[in-house]
mmCIF file of C-alpha atoms in Angstrom:
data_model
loop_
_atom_site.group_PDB
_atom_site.id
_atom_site.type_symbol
_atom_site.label_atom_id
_atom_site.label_comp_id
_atom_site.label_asym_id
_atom_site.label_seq_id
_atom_site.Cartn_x
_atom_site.Cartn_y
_atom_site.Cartn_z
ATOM 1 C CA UNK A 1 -12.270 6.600 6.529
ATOM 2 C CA UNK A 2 -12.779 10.049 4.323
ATOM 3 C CA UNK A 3 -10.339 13.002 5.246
ATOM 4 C CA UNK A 4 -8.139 11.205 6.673
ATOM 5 C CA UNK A 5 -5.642 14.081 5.965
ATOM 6 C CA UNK A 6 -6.001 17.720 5.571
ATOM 7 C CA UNK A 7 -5.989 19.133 2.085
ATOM 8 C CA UNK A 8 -2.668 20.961 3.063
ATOM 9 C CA UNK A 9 -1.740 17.899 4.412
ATOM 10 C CA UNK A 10 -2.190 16.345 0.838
ATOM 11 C CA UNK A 11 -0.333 19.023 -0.721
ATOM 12 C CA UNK A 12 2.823 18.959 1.393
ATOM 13 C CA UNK A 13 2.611 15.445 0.973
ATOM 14 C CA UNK A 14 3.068 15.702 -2.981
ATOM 15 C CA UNK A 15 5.641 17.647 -2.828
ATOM 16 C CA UNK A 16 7.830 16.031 -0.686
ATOM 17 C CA UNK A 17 7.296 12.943 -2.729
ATOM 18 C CA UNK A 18 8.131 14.725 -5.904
ATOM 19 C CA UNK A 19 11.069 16.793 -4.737
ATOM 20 C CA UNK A 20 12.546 13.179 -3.832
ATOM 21 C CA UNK A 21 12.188 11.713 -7.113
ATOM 22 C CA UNK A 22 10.118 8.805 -8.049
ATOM 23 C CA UNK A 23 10.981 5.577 -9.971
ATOM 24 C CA UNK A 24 9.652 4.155 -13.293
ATOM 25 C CA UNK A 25 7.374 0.978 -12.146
ATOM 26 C CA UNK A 26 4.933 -1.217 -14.214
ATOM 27 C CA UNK A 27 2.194 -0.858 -16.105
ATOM 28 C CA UNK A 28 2.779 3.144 -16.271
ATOM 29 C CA UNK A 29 3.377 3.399 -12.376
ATOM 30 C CA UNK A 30 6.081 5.229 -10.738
ATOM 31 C CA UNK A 31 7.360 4.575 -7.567
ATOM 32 C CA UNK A 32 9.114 5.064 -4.105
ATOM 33 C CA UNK A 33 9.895 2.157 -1.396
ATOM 34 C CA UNK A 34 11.140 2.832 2.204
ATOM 35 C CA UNK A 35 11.564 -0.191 4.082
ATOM 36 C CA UNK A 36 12.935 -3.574 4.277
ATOM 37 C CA UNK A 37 14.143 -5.255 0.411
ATOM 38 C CA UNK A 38 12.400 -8.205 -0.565
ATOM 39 C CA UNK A 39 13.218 -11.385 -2.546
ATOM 40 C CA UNK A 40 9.770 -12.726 -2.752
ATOM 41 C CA UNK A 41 10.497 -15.707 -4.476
ATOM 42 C CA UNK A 42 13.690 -16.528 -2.662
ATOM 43 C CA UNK A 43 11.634 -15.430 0.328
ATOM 44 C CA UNK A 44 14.567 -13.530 1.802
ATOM 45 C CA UNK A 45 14.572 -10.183 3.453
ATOM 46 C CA UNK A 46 17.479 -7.778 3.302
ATOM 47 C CA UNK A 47 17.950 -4.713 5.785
ATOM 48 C CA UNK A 48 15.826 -1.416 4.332
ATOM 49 C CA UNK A 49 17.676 0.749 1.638
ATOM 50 C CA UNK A 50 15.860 3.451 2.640
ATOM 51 C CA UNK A 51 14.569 4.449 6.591
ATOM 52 C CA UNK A 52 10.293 4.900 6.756
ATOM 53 C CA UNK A 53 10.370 8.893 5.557
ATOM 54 C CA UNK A 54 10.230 11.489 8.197
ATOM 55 C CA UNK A 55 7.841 12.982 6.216
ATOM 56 C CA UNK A 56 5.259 10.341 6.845
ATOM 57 C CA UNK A 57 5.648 10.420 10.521
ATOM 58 C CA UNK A 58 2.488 12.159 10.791
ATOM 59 C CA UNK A 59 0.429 9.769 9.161
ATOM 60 C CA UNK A 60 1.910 7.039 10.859
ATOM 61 C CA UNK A 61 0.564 8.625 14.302
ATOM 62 C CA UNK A 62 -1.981 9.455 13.352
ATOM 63 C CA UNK A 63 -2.281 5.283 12.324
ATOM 64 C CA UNK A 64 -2.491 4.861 16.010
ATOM 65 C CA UNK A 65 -5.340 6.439 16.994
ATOM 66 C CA UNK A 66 -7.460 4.183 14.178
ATOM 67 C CA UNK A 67 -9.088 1.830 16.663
ATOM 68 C CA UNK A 68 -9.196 -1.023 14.064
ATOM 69 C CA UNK A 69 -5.134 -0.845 13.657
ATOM 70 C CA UNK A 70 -4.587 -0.790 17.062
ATOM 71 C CA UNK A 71 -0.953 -2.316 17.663
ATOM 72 C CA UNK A 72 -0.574 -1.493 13.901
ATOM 73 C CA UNK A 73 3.233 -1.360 13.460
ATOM 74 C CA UNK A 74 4.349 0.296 10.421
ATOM 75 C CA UNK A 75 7.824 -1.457 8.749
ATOM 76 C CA UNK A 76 7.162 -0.461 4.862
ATOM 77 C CA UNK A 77 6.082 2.190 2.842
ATOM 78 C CA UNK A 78 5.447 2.367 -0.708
ATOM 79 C CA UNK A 79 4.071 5.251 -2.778
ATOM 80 C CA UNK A 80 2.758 4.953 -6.018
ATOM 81 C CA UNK A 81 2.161 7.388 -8.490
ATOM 82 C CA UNK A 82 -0.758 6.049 -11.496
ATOM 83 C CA UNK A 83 -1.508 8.926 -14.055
ATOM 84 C CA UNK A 84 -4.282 8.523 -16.620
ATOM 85 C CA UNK A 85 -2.066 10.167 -19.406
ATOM 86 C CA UNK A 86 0.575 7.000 -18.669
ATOM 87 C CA UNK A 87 -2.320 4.563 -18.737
ATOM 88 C CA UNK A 88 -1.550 3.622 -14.770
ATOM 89 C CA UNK A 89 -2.919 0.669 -13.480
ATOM 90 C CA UNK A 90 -2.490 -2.414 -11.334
ATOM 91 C CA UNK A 91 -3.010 -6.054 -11.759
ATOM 92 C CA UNK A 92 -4.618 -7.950 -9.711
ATOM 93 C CA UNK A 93 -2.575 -9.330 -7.195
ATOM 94 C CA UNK A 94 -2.171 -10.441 -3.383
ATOM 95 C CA UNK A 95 0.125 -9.291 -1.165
ATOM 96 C CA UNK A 96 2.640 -11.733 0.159
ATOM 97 C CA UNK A 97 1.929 -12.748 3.508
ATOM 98 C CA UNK A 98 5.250 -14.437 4.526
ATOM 99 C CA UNK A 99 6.531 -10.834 4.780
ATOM 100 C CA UNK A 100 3.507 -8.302 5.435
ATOM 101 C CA UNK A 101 1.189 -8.616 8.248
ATOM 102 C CA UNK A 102 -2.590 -9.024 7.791
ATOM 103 C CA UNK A 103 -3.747 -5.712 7.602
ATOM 104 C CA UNK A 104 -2.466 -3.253 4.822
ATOM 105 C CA UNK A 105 -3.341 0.051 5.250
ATOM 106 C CA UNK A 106 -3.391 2.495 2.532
ATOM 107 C CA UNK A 107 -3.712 6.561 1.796
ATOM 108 C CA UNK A 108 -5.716 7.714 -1.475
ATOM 109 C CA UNK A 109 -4.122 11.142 -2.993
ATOM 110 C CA UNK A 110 -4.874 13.784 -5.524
ATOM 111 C CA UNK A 111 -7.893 12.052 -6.912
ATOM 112 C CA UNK A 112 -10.535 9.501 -6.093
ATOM 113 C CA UNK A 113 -10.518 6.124 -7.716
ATOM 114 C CA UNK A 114 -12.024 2.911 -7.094
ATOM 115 C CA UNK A 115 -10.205 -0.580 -5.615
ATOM 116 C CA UNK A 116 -11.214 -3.768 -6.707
ATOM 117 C CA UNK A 117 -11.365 -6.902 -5.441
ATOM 118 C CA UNK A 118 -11.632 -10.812 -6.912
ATOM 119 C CA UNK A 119 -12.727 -13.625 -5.656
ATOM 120 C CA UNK A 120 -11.037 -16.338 -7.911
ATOM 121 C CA UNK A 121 -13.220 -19.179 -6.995
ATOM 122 C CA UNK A 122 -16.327 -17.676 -7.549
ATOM 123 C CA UNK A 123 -15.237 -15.068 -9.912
ATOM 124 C CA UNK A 124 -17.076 -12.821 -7.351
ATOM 125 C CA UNK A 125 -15.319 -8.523 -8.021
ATOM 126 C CA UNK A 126 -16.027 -6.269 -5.798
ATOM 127 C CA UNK A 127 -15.566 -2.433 -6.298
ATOM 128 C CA UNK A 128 -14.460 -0.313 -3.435
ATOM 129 C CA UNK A 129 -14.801 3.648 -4.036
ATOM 130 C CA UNK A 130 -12.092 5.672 -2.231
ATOM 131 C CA UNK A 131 -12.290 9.300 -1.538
ATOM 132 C CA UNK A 132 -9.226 11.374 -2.137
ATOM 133 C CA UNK A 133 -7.734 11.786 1.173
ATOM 134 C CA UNK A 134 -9.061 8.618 2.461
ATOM 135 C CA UNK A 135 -7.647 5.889 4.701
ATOM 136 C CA UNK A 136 -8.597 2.031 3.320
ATOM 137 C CA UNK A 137 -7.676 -1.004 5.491
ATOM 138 C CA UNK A 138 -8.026 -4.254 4.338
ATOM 139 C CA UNK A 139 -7.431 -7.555 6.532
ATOM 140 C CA UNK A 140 -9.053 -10.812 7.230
ATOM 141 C CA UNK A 141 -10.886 -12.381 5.030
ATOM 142 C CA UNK A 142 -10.467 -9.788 1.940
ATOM 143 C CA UNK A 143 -6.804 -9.950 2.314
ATOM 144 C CA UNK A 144 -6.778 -14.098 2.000
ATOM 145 C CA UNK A 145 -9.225 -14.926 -0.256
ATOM 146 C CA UNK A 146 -9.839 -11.382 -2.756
ATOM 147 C CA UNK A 147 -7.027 -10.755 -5.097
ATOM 148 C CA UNK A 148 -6.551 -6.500 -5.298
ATOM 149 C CA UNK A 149 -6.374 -3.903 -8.281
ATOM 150 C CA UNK A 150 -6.806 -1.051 -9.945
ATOM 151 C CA UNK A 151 -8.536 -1.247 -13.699
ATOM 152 C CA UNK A 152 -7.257 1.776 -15.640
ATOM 153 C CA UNK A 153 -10.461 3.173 -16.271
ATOM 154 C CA UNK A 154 -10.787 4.124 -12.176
ATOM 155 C CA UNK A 155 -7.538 6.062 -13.121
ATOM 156 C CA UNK A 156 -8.525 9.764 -13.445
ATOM 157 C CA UNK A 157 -5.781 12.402 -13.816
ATOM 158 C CA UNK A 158 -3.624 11.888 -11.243
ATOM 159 C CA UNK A 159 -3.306 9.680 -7.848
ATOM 160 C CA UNK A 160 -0.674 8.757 -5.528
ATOM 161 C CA UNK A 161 -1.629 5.894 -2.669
ATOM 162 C CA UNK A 162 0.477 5.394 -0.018
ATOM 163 C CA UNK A 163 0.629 1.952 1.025
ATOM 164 C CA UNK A 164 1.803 0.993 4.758
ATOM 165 C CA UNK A 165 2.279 -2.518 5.580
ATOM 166 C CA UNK A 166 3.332 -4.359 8.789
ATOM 167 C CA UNK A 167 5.416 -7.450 9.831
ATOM 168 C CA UNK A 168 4.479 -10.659 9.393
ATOM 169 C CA UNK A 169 3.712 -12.692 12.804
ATOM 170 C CA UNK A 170 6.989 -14.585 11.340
ATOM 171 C CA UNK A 171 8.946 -11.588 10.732
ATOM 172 C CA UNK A 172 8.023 -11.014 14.252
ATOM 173 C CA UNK A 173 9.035 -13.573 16.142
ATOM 174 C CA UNK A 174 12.544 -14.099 13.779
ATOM 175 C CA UNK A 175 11.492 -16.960 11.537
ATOM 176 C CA UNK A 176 12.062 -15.653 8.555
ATOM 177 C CA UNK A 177 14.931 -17.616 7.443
ATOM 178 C CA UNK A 178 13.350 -20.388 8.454
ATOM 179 C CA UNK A 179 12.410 -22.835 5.626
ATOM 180 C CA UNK A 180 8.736 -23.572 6.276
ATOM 181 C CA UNK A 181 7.392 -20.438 5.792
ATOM 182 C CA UNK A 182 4.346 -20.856 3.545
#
């Protein structure tokens, strides 16, 4: 979904996130969680360090009127910040699925770039173009079976992403500390 948010929108958005400070991550990513602290391979869940942002209150409205995330519940938010002078990427990678619901929903910032997706099995990739200022949801299918990155090449200048995620149908209904969790 292109221009998703304004172009002010954007800009207020970058500051925010840079007036609170952002956190070395991997693979010349910086970072900022809000939300619940995970243990993913304990599989344990911990009360959130830091309370979903006011400043991303906005966004997360406007979330609702998406038809496709309708009951779309937002319990974690993670920016990251990739920078083609750090030589930001992301591996490829699934998200866990004991914790997060099935869709995740993100924001593209400050530049466009391009998502990828693989298909272990078949070795099928996939490349998905986002505008800057574009919403992305993935779910179904793509989430289970595609694996999700970023190769460091779609990195140009400067992007932030804003990824929202929701609970888990487990998290949900308490079963968390439950044992059979797959």
């Amino acid at each position: 979904m292109e221009n998703f948010i304004s172009k002010e929108e954007e800009a207020d958005l970058q500051s925010t996130m840079d007036s609170v400070g952002w956190q070395s991550s991997q693979s010349g990513r910086r970072k900022q969680d809000y939300g619940p602290r995970a243990n993913f391979k304990k599989r344990k869940v911990k009360p959130a360090l830091r309370q979903l942002p006011e400043y991303a209150e906005f966004l997360f409205q406007r979330l609702t009127k998406v038809e496709a995330l309708s009951g779309f519940v937002p319990v974690e938010l993670t920016n990251l910040d990739y920078d083609s002078s750090r030589g930001s990427w992301i591996d490829f990678h699934k998200d866990d699925c004991w914790l997060w619901g099935d869709r995740i929903v993100t924001c593209n910032l400050l530049s466009d770039t391009v998502l990828s997706f693989l298909e272990d099995t078949t070795n099928t990739l996939l490349y998905v173009p986002l505008k800057r200022r574009s919403l992305c949801c993935f779910s179904g299918n793509v989430r289970a079976a595609f694996k999700h990155g970023i190769f460091p090449q779609h990195i140009v200048g400067r992007r932030i992403v804003m990824t929202v995620r929701e609970p888990s149908s487990w998290w949900q209904s308490g079963q968390l500390e439950n044992d059979g969790i797959p």
